Amino acid sequence: MRSTDTFEAWQERADLLRPRLQAFVDGRFVDAASGKTFDCISPIDGRVLGQVADCAAEDVDRAVLSARTAFDAGHWSNLSPSKRKRILLRLAQLVQDNAEELALLESLDMGKPVSDALHVDVSASIRCLTWTAEAIDKVYDEVAPTGPGELGLITREPLGVVAAIVPWNFPLLMASWKLAPALAMGNSVILKPSEKSPLSVLRLAELAIEAGLPHGVFNVLPGFGKTAGEPLALHMDVDGLVFTGSTAVGKHLLQCAGRSNMKRAYMECGGKSPNIVFADADNLRHAAKAAASGIFYNQGEVCTAASRLLVDRSIKDAFIEQVVEFGQRMQPRHPFEPGAPMGAMVDEDQTGRVLSYIERGQEEGARLVLGGNRVHPVAGGCYVEPTIFDDVAHEATISREEIFGPVLSVIPFDSEDEALRIANDTPYGLAAGVWTSDLNRAHRMARRLRAGSVWVNYWDGGDMTAPFGGYKQSGNGRDKSLHAFDKYTELKATWINLAD
Ligand code: NAD
């Protein structure tokens, strides 16, 4: 551990921090048109970090006008791919140069361990920006296979103005997954962070200007869903709407797109992912450790949390004993403590929601084998113990609904077919895991699981090279990889008559 990674060092840095709290429109920080603000509260200890601009319809109009003007001016949209690449690479470098500050903002704002914010969120955001930037000048358009009398060109064009609405669990990373491909393709972007975690992307906007992004190409509007998000979703001059968040809000935003100008709309939504352990898995201890970190990492506030653990009944009791052992080690601590396995829940609302699901689990007869309580490693903060319910009925509320907290439901099964049926019997389809040493079974299960990502003998694999997204009500469209560009471009067919 470096001396700069100690609790005291992070605390000192936090004391010196002066977060940006205004909206970012047309290349500068401005107050909300109404002058309204809302308190930004740290879930670590309940401290108010500052008053953030509370944007609404008038701010949306301003930001859309700025984004449209920038797009039409062409300083970004018509810039050569290699020049766009250089500017995005510079932004990635600036994120790297300011990594500790960004990690700290993330941790203070939404409660995750600062070391995770630094080594996962900020690192992955840098990789996303870098990978996407590198791809910009390597993507070719197409020529249609025509006869000699005509030429058919198939070209990608940017959508224009893209609104991106993102959640609070990985604020900088979810923003980067949208921002990087949208900018790479030449769009102007208006980003609405969650009201629970606006700080890191406000700093990112400042870095984008420093990197050379023209004014108006990237705007940030902090504010609430109803008052800032919805006017964006309904705006007649927004061409694309990309969203990461809950399925309920995603469905609503699809309606907003339909009710307004049929803007292109892509939703990345919730999950209730099955992690399936067969008795023939090679290393059950490793699987048990992954089962615990798969649900407790980031306080369980992960769209791909391994929230349903399906275990072969013949090994279940011994296996769950080990999952409990690993879970016990993941008690929440102050997020600045080196090696803290869990930090704080994002806020009081989310804490209450998780605790009410725990209560519901007990009422519905599941057997609590670990945790179940709010705890207080830091006075005034929002902390919930790692919690495991065994023998959960597949029909129980806690095994059907997304809890978005550190609560694991263990469901036994007796056959491969039964495991598959339970795994797929959910409105969601984001991710699934399979633990087995039988190659045929691994392939069979991977093919039959209705999920956008399937992991065999590990959990949460993947990088920028593969698309990420959901089947069913976990969403449409894909983030990451070259497939992400599809969301931010129109395909144009241009036909040229070459006949004499
Ligand atoms: P949420 O749906 O409550 O909010 C997400 C964003 O939408 C926020 O910025 C919020 O202000 C905004 N919003 C809320 N109501 C709105 C409205 N009526 N109009 C416009 N905008 C509105 O979700 P959350 O609580 O921030 O995040 C948790 C959810 O995100 C979970 O369901 C999780 O699974 C999902 N998630 C999915 C992915 C993925 O890639 N599929 C990744 C991370 C999180």
Coordinates of C-alpha atoms and ligand atoms in Angstrom, one line a residue:
M1 CA 0.0 0.0 0.0
R2 CA 1.3 3.5 -0.9
S3 CA 1.3 6.0 1.9
T4 CA -1.1 8.0 -0.2
D5 CA -3.7 5.2 0.1
T6 CA -4.1 5.4 3.8
F7 CA -7.4 6.4 5.5
E8 CA -5.7 9.7 6.7
A9 CA -4.4 10.5 3.2
W10 CA -7.9 10.1 1.6
Q11 CA -9.4 12.1 4.5
E12 CA -7.0 14.9 3.9
R13 CA -7.7 15.0 0.2
A14 CA -11.4 15.0 0.9
D15 CA -11.1 18.0 3.2
L16 CA -9.4 19.9 0.4
L17 CA -11.9 19.0 -2.3
R18 CA -14.0 21.7 -3.8
P19 CA -16.5 19.9 -6.1
R20 CA -18.1 21.6 -9.1
L21 CA -21.9 22.0 -8.3
Q22 CA -23.3 24.0 -11.2
A23 CA -24.7 22.8 -14.5
F24 CA -22.3 22.7 -17.4
V25 CA -23.8 24.3 -20.5
D26 CA -22.1 25.6 -23.6
G27 CA -18.6 25.1 -22.2
R28 CA -19.1 26.8 -18.9
F29 CA -20.5 26.3 -15.4
V30 CA -23.9 28.0 -14.8
D31 CA -26.6 28.1 -12.2
A32 CA -29.9 26.5 -13.0
A33 CA -32.2 29.0 -14.7
S34 CA -34.5 29.0 -11.7
G35 CA -31.6 29.5 -9.3
K36 CA -32.8 26.4 -7.5
T37 CA -30.4 23.9 -5.9
F38 CA -30.6 20.6 -4.0
D39 CA -28.4 19.2 -1.2
C40 CA -25.8 16.7 -2.2
I41 CA -25.5 14.4 0.8
S42 CA -22.7 11.9 1.4
P43 CA -24.0 8.5 2.5
I44 CA -20.7 7.9 4.2
D45 CA -21.7 10.0 7.2
G46 CA -24.7 12.1 6.1
R47 CA -22.6 15.2 5.6
V48 CA -23.9 17.8 3.0
L49 CA -21.2 18.1 0.3
G50 CA -22.8 21.2 -1.3
Q51 CA -25.8 22.5 -3.1
V52 CA -26.1 21.3 -6.7
A53 CA -27.9 23.1 -9.5
D54 CA -31.5 21.7 -9.8
C55 CA -32.0 21.8 -13.6
A56 CA -35.4 21.8 -15.2
A57 CA -37.1 22.4 -18.6
E58 CA -35.6 25.8 -19.2
D59 CA -32.1 24.5 -18.7
V60 CA -32.9 21.6 -21.0
D61 CA -33.9 24.0 -23.7
R62 CA -30.6 25.9 -23.3
A63 CA -28.5 22.8 -23.3
V64 CA -30.3 21.4 -26.4
L65 CA -29.8 24.7 -28.2
S66 CA -26.1 24.8 -27.3
A67 CA -25.7 21.1 -28.4
R68 CA -27.6 21.7 -31.7
T69 CA -25.7 24.8 -32.5
A70 CA -22.4 23.0 -31.9
F71 CA -23.5 20.1 -34.0
D72 CA -24.6 22.3 -36.9
A73 CA -21.4 24.3 -36.7
G74 CA -19.5 21.1 -37.4
H75 CA -16.4 21.8 -35.3
W76 CA -16.8 18.4 -33.8
S77 CA -19.4 16.6 -36.0
N78 CA -17.3 17.2 -39.1
L79 CA -13.9 16.9 -37.6
S80 CA -11.8 14.2 -39.1
P81 CA -11.9 10.9 -37.2
S82 CA -8.2 11.1 -36.4
K83 CA -8.7 14.5 -34.8
R84 CA -11.6 13.3 -32.8
K85 CA -9.5 10.4 -31.7
R86 CA -6.7 12.7 -30.5
I87 CA -9.1 14.8 -28.4
L88 CA -10.8 11.8 -26.8
L89 CA -7.4 10.3 -26.0
R90 CA -6.4 13.6 -24.4
L91 CA -9.5 13.4 -22.3
A92 CA -8.6 9.8 -21.2
Q93 CA -5.2 11.1 -20.2
L94 CA -6.7 13.9 -18.2
V95 CA -9.0 11.4 -16.4
Q96 CA -5.9 9.4 -15.6
D97 CA -4.1 12.5 -14.3
N98 CA -7.0 13.3 -12.1
A99 CA -7.9 9.8 -11.1
E100 CA -7.6 10.2 -7.4
E101 CA -9.9 13.3 -7.3
L102 CA -12.5 11.6 -9.5
A103 CA -12.4 8.4 -7.3
L104 CA -12.8 10.5 -4.2
L105 CA -15.8 12.4 -5.7
E106 CA -17.4 9.0 -6.6
S107 CA -16.8 7.6 -3.1
L108 CA -18.1 10.7 -1.3
D109 CA -21.1 11.0 -3.5
M110 CA -22.4 7.4 -3.6
G111 CA -20.5 5.6 -0.8
K112 CA -18.4 3.0 -2.6
P113 CA -14.9 2.1 -1.3
V114 CA -12.5 4.7 -2.7
S115 CA -10.1 2.0 -3.7
D116 CA -12.8 0.4 -5.9
A117 CA -13.7 3.8 -7.3
L118 CA -10.0 4.3 -8.2
H119 CA -9.1 0.8 -9.5
V120 CA -12.4 -0.2 -11.0
D121 CA -14.6 2.8 -11.9
V122 CA -12.0 5.3 -12.9
S123 CA -9.7 2.7 -14.5
A124 CA -12.5 1.2 -16.5
S125 CA -13.7 4.7 -17.6
I126 CA -10.2 5.4 -18.9
R127 CA -10.1 2.1 -20.8
C128 CA -13.6 2.9 -22.3
L129 CA -12.5 6.3 -23.5
T130 CA -9.1 5.0 -24.8
W131 CA -10.5 1.9 -26.5
T132 CA -13.3 3.9 -28.1
A133 CA -11.0 6.7 -29.2
E134 CA -8.6 4.2 -30.8
A135 CA -11.5 2.7 -32.8
I136 CA -12.7 6.0 -34.3
D137 CA -10.3 6.0 -37.3
K138 CA -10.5 2.3 -37.9
V139 CA -14.2 2.0 -38.7
Y140 CA -14.9 1.9 -42.4
D141 CA -18.1 2.5 -44.2
E142 CA -19.4 0.0 -46.9
V143 CA -19.9 -0.2 -50.6
A144 CA -22.9 -2.2 -51.7
P145 CA -22.4 -5.2 -54.0
T146 CA -23.9 -3.7 -57.1
G147 CA -23.6 -4.2 -60.8
P148 CA -21.3 -1.9 -62.9
G149 CA -24.1 0.7 -63.6
E150 CA -24.4 2.0 -60.1
L151 CA -22.6 2.7 -56.9
G152 CA -24.2 2.1 -53.6
L153 CA -22.5 3.8 -50.5
I154 CA -23.6 2.8 -47.0
T155 CA -22.3 5.4 -44.6
R156 CA -22.7 6.0 -40.9
E157 CA -23.8 9.5 -39.9
P158 CA -24.1 10.9 -36.3
L159 CA -27.6 11.2 -34.9
G160 CA -27.1 14.8 -33.9
V161 CA -28.1 15.7 -30.3
V162 CA -28.0 12.8 -27.9
A163 CA -29.4 12.9 -24.4
A164 CA -27.9 10.4 -22.0
I165 CA -29.6 9.7 -18.6
V166 CA -27.5 7.6 -16.2
P167 CA -27.8 6.0 -12.8
W168 CA -25.8 6.4 -9.5
N169 CA -24.1 3.0 -9.0
F170 CA -21.2 3.6 -11.4
P171 CA -21.7 7.3 -12.2
L172 CA -18.5 8.0 -14.2
L173 CA -18.4 4.6 -15.9
M174 CA -22.0 4.5 -17.0
A175 CA -21.5 8.0 -18.3
S176 CA -18.4 7.0 -20.2
W177 CA -20.1 4.0 -21.8
K178 CA -22.6 6.5 -23.4
L179 CA -20.4 9.5 -23.8
A180 CA -17.4 7.8 -25.5
P181 CA -19.2 6.2 -28.5
A182 CA -21.6 9.1 -28.8
L183 CA -18.8 11.6 -29.1
A184 CA -16.7 9.2 -31.2
M185 CA -19.4 9.2 -33.8
G186 CA -19.5 13.0 -33.9
N187 CA -22.7 13.7 -31.8
S188 CA -23.3 16.4 -29.3
V189 CA -24.2 15.1 -25.9
I190 CA -26.3 16.3 -22.9
L191 CA -25.7 14.1 -19.9
K192 CA -28.1 13.9 -17.0
P193 CA -26.4 12.2 -14.0
S194 CA -28.5 10.8 -11.2
E195 CA -29.5 13.3 -8.6
K196 CA -27.8 11.0 -6.1
S197 CA -24.4 11.2 -7.8
P198 CA -23.7 14.2 -10.0
L199 CA -20.2 15.2 -8.9
S200 CA -17.8 13.1 -10.9
V201 CA -19.3 13.9 -14.3
L202 CA -19.4 17.6 -13.6
R203 CA -15.6 17.4 -13.2
L204 CA -15.4 15.3 -16.4
A205 CA -17.1 18.0 -18.3
E206 CA -14.4 20.5 -17.2
L207 CA -11.7 18.0 -18.3
A208 CA -13.4 17.6 -21.7
I209 CA -13.0 21.3 -22.4
E210 CA -9.4 21.1 -21.3
A211 CA -8.9 18.2 -23.7
G212 CA -10.1 20.4 -26.6
L213 CA -13.8 19.4 -27.0
P214 CA -15.6 22.4 -28.6
H215 CA -18.1 24.3 -26.4
G216 CA -21.6 22.9 -26.5
V217 CA -20.6 19.4 -27.6
F218 CA -20.8 18.0 -24.0
N219 CA -23.2 19.5 -21.5
V220 CA -24.2 18.2 -18.1
L221 CA -27.5 18.9 -16.4
P222 CA -27.7 17.8 -12.8
G223 CA -31.3 17.4 -11.5
F224 CA -34.1 15.0 -10.9
G225 CA -35.7 12.5 -13.2
K226 CA -39.1 14.1 -13.5
T227 CA -37.9 17.7 -13.8
A228 CA -34.7 17.4 -15.8
G229 CA -34.7 13.9 -17.3
E230 CA -38.3 13.9 -18.7
P231 CA -38.0 17.3 -20.6
L232 CA -34.9 15.8 -22.3
A233 CA -36.8 12.6 -23.2
L234 CA -39.7 14.6 -24.6
H235 CA -37.7 17.2 -26.4
M236 CA -38.5 17.6 -30.1
D237 CA -34.9 18.6 -30.9
V238 CA -33.2 15.6 -29.2
D239 CA -32.4 12.9 -31.8
G240 CA -31.2 10.1 -29.5
L241 CA -32.0 9.1 -26.0
V242 CA -29.8 6.6 -24.2
F243 CA -30.5 5.5 -20.7
T244 CA -29.1 3.2 -18.0
G245 CA -31.3 2.7 -15.0
S246 CA -34.3 0.8 -13.7
T247 CA -36.7 -1.1 -16.0
A248 CA -39.7 1.0 -14.8
V249 CA -38.1 4.3 -15.9
G250 CA -36.7 2.7 -19.1
K251 CA -40.2 1.7 -20.1
H252 CA -41.4 5.2 -19.4
L253 CA -38.7 6.8 -21.5
L254 CA -39.6 4.6 -24.4
Q255 CA -43.1 6.1 -24.2
C256 CA -41.6 9.6 -24.0
A257 CA -39.7 8.9 -27.3
G258 CA -42.9 7.7 -28.9
R259 CA -45.0 10.6 -27.6
S260 CA -42.5 13.2 -28.9
N261 CA -40.4 12.9 -32.1
M262 CA -39.7 9.1 -32.2
K263 CA -36.1 9.8 -31.2
R264 CA -33.8 6.8 -31.3
A265 CA -34.1 5.3 -27.8
Y266 CA -31.9 2.6 -26.2
M267 CA -32.4 1.4 -22.6
E268 CA -30.0 -0.5 -20.4
C269 CA -32.1 -1.6 -17.4
G270 CA -32.2 -3.9 -14.4
G271 CA -31.4 -7.5 -13.7
K272 CA -32.0 -10.4 -11.4
S273 CA -29.2 -12.6 -12.6
P274 CA -28.9 -16.3 -11.8
N275 CA -25.6 -17.8 -10.8
I276 CA -25.9 -21.5 -11.3
V277 CA -23.6 -23.9 -9.5
F278 CA -23.5 -27.6 -10.5
A279 CA -22.1 -30.3 -8.3
D280 CA -19.5 -31.1 -10.9
A281 CA -17.9 -27.7 -10.8
D282 CA -14.1 -28.0 -10.5
N283 CA -13.3 -25.6 -7.7
L284 CA -16.3 -25.2 -5.4
R285 CA -14.4 -23.0 -3.0
H286 CA -13.5 -20.6 -5.7
A287 CA -17.2 -20.7 -6.9
A288 CA -18.3 -19.9 -3.3
K289 CA -16.0 -16.9 -3.1
A290 CA -17.2 -15.6 -6.5
A291 CA -20.8 -16.1 -5.4
A292 CA -20.2 -13.9 -2.4
S293 CA -18.3 -11.1 -4.2
G294 CA -20.8 -11.4 -7.1
I295 CA -23.6 -10.1 -4.9
F296 CA -21.8 -8.0 -2.2
Y297 CA -19.4 -6.1 -4.5
N298 CA -20.4 -2.4 -4.7
Q299 CA -22.9 -3.1 -1.8
G300 CA -24.9 -5.2 -4.2
E301 CA -25.7 -2.0 -6.2
V302 CA -24.8 -3.6 -9.5
C303 CA -27.1 -4.3 -12.5
T304 CA -25.4 -7.7 -13.0
A305 CA -25.3 -8.6 -9.3
A306 CA -25.4 -12.3 -8.8
S307 CA -28.5 -12.0 -6.8
R308 CA -30.0 -15.5 -7.3
L309 CA -27.7 -18.3 -6.4
L310 CA -29.0 -21.6 -7.8
V311 CA -27.3 -24.5 -6.3
D312 CA -27.5 -28.3 -6.9
R313 CA -29.3 -29.6 -3.9
S314 CA -26.8 -32.4 -3.4
I315 CA -24.0 -29.9 -2.5
K316 CA -26.1 -27.0 -1.3
D317 CA -25.6 -27.0 2.5
A318 CA -21.8 -27.4 2.4
F319 CA -21.5 -24.9 -0.4
I320 CA -23.7 -22.2 1.3
E321 CA -21.6 -22.6 4.5
Q322 CA -18.6 -21.4 2.4
V323 CA -20.5 -18.6 0.8
V324 CA -21.6 -17.5 4.3
E325 CA -17.9 -17.6 5.4
F326 CA -16.8 -15.4 2.5
G327 CA -19.8 -13.1 2.9
Q328 CA -19.0 -12.6 6.6
R329 CA -15.6 -11.2 5.6
M330 CA -17.3 -8.5 3.5
Q331 CA -18.7 -6.3 6.3
P332 CA -19.1 -2.6 5.3
R333 CA -16.5 -0.2 6.6
H334 CA -15.7 3.4 6.1
P335 CA -15.1 3.7 2.3
F336 CA -11.7 5.4 2.8
E337 CA -10.3 2.4 4.8
P338 CA -7.8 0.4 2.8
G339 CA -9.3 -2.9 1.7
A340 CA -12.9 -2.0 2.7
P341 CA -14.9 -4.7 1.0
M342 CA -18.2 -2.8 1.1
G343 CA -18.9 0.9 1.7
A344 CA -22.2 2.8 2.2
M345 CA -25.5 2.3 0.4
V346 CA -26.2 5.3 -1.8
D347 CA -28.7 7.0 0.5
E348 CA -31.4 6.6 3.1
D349 CA -34.0 5.8 0.5
Q350 CA -32.1 2.9 -0.9
T351 CA -31.1 1.7 2.6
G352 CA -34.8 1.6 3.6
R353 CA -35.7 -0.2 0.4
V354 CA -33.2 -2.9 1.0
L355 CA -34.2 -3.3 4.6
S356 CA -37.8 -3.6 3.6
Y357 CA -36.9 -6.4 1.2
I358 CA -35.1 -8.2 4.0
E359 CA -38.2 -7.9 6.1
R360 CA -40.3 -9.3 3.3
G361 CA -37.9 -12.2 2.8
Q362 CA -38.4 -13.2 6.5
E363 CA -42.2 -12.7 6.3
E364 CA -42.3 -15.0 3.2
G365 CA -40.5 -17.8 5.1
A366 CA -36.9 -17.7 3.7
R367 CA -34.2 -18.7 6.1
L368 CA -31.8 -15.8 7.1
V369 CA -28.3 -17.3 7.4
L370 CA -26.3 -14.1 7.3
G371 CA -26.7 -10.5 8.2
G372 CA -30.1 -8.8 7.8
N373 CA -29.3 -5.5 9.7
R374 CA -28.4 -1.9 9.2
V375 CA -25.0 -1.3 10.9
H376 CA -23.1 1.8 11.9
P377 CA -19.4 1.6 11.1
V378 CA -19.6 5.4 10.6
A379 CA -22.0 7.6 12.5
G380 CA -24.7 9.1 10.3
G381 CA -24.0 6.8 7.4
C382 CA -26.0 4.3 5.4
Y383 CA -24.7 0.7 5.8
V384 CA -26.3 -2.7 5.5
E385 CA -24.7 -6.0 6.3
P386 CA -24.1 -8.7 3.7
T387 CA -27.3 -10.7 3.9
I388 CA -28.0 -14.3 2.7
F389 CA -31.3 -16.1 2.6
D390 CA -31.3 -19.8 2.1
D391 CA -34.1 -22.0 0.9
V392 CA -35.8 -19.2 -0.9
A393 CA -38.9 -20.2 -2.9
H394 CA -38.5 -19.3 -6.6
E395 CA -41.8 -17.5 -6.4
A396 CA -40.8 -15.3 -3.3
T397 CA -40.6 -11.6 -3.8
I398 CA -36.9 -11.5 -3.0
S399 CA -36.1 -14.0 -5.7
R400 CA -38.2 -12.2 -8.3
E401 CA -37.6 -8.4 -7.8
E402 CA -34.4 -6.5 -8.2
I403 CA -33.3 -5.4 -4.7
F404 CA -30.2 -3.6 -5.7
G405 CA -28.5 -4.2 -2.4
P406 CA -26.4 -6.8 -0.6
V407 CA -29.1 -9.5 -0.4
L408 CA -28.6 -13.0 -1.8
S409 CA -31.3 -15.5 -2.4
V410 CA -30.3 -19.1 -2.5
I411 CA -32.5 -21.4 -4.5
P412 CA -31.9 -25.2 -4.7
F413 CA -32.4 -27.3 -7.8
D414 CA -32.5 -31.0 -8.6
S415 CA -31.7 -31.1 -12.3
E416 CA -30.2 -29.1 -15.2
D417 CA -33.6 -28.6 -16.7
E418 CA -35.0 -27.3 -13.5
A419 CA -32.0 -24.9 -13.0
L420 CA -32.6 -23.6 -16.5
R421 CA -36.3 -23.1 -16.1
I422 CA -35.8 -21.2 -12.8
A423 CA -33.0 -19.2 -14.3
N424 CA -35.0 -18.0 -17.3
D425 CA -38.3 -17.5 -15.5
T426 CA -37.8 -13.8 -14.9
P427 CA -38.7 -10.7 -16.8
Y428 CA -35.0 -9.8 -16.8
G429 CA -32.1 -11.1 -19.0
L430 CA -29.0 -9.2 -18.3
A431 CA -26.4 -11.8 -17.2
A432 CA -26.1 -15.4 -15.9
G433 CA -23.3 -17.6 -14.6
V434 CA -22.7 -21.3 -14.9
W435 CA -20.2 -23.3 -12.8
T436 CA -19.5 -26.8 -14.2
S437 CA -16.5 -28.9 -15.4
D438 CA -18.7 -30.6 -18.1
L439 CA -17.9 -28.8 -21.4
N440 CA -21.1 -30.0 -23.1
R441 CA -23.2 -28.8 -20.2
A442 CA -21.4 -25.4 -20.2
H443 CA -22.2 -24.9 -23.9
R444 CA -25.7 -26.2 -23.6
M445 CA -26.5 -23.9 -20.7
A446 CA -24.8 -20.9 -22.3
R447 CA -26.9 -21.3 -25.4
R448 CA -30.2 -21.8 -23.6
L449 CA -29.8 -19.0 -21.0
R450 CA -31.8 -15.9 -22.1
A451 CA -29.2 -13.3 -21.0
G452 CA -27.0 -10.8 -22.8
S453 CA -23.9 -12.0 -21.0
V454 CA -23.1 -15.6 -19.8
W455 CA -20.1 -16.3 -17.7
V456 CA -18.8 -19.9 -17.4
N457 CA -16.7 -20.7 -14.3
Y458 CA -16.4 -17.1 -13.3
W459 CA -18.6 -14.0 -12.6
D460 CA -18.6 -10.6 -14.3
G461 CA -16.1 -11.3 -17.1
G462 CA -15.6 -9.1 -20.1
D463 CA -14.0 -5.9 -21.3
M464 CA -14.4 -3.3 -24.0
T465 CA -14.1 -5.9 -26.7
A466 CA -17.5 -7.4 -26.3
P467 CA -21.0 -5.8 -26.2
F468 CA -22.9 -5.5 -23.0
G469 CA -26.6 -5.3 -22.6
G470 CA -29.8 -7.2 -21.9
Y471 CA -32.4 -9.5 -23.2
K472 CA -36.1 -9.1 -22.4
Q473 CA -36.8 -6.3 -19.9
S474 CA -33.2 -5.7 -19.1
G475 CA -33.1 -3.5 -22.1
N476 CA -32.3 -3.1 -25.8
G477 CA -29.2 -2.0 -27.6
R478 CA -25.6 -2.6 -26.5
D479 CA -22.9 -0.6 -24.7
K480 CA -19.2 -1.3 -25.3
S481 CA -17.4 -2.7 -28.3
L482 CA -17.9 -1.5 -31.9
H483 CA -21.6 -2.5 -31.6
A484 CA -22.1 0.5 -29.4
F485 CA -21.6 2.7 -32.4
D486 CA -24.9 1.4 -33.9
K487 CA -26.8 3.4 -31.2
Y488 CA -25.3 6.7 -32.1
T489 CA -25.4 6.6 -35.9
E490 CA -28.0 6.5 -38.7
L491 CA -27.1 4.4 -41.7
K492 CA -27.4 6.3 -45.0
A493 CA -27.7 4.6 -48.4
T494 CA -26.4 6.8 -51.3
W495 CA -27.0 5.5 -54.8
I496 CA -25.1 6.9 -57.7
N497 CA -26.2 6.2 -61.3
L498 CA -23.1 5.3 -63.3
A499 CA -24.9 4.5 -66.5
D500 CA -23.9 6.4 -69.6
Ligands
NAD1 P1 -33.5 5.0 -12.0 O1 -34.2 4.4 -13.1 O2 -34.3 5.4 -10.8 O3 -32.8 6.3 -12.4 C1 -31.8 6.3 -13.5 C2 -31.8 7.7 -14.1 O4 -33.1 8.1 -14.6 C3 -31.5 8.8 -13.0 O5 -30.6 9.8 -13.6 C4 -32.8 9.4 -12.7 O6 -32.8 10.8 -12.3 C5 -33.5 9.3 -14.1 N1 -35.0 9.3 -14.1 C6 -35.8 8.8 -13.1 N2 -37.1 9.0 -13.4 C7 -37.1 9.6 -14.6 C8 -38.1 10.1 -15.5 N3 -39.4 10.0 -15.2 N4 -37.7 10.7 -16.7 C9 -36.4 10.8 -17.0 N5 -35.4 10.4 -16.2 C10 -35.7 9.8 -15.1 O7 -32.3 4.0 -11.6 P2 -31.2 4.2 -10.5 O8 -31.9 3.9 -9.2 O9 -30.4 5.4 -10.7 O10 -30.2 2.9 -10.9 C11 -30.5 1.6 -10.5 C12 -31.0 0.9 -11.7 O11 -30.1 1.0 -12.8 C13 -31.1 -0.6 -11.4 O12 -32.3 -1.1 -11.9 C14 -29.9 -1.2 -12.2 O13 -30.1 -2.5 -12.5 C15 -29.9 -0.3 -13.4 N6 -28.6 -0.4 -14.0 C16 -28.5 -1.0 -15.2 C17 -27.2 -1.1 -15.9 C18 -27.1 -1.8 -17.2 O14 -26.1 -1.7 -17.9 N7 -28.1 -2.6 -17.7 C19 -26.1 -0.6 -15.3 C20 -26.2 0.1 -14.1 C21 -27.5 0.2 -13.5

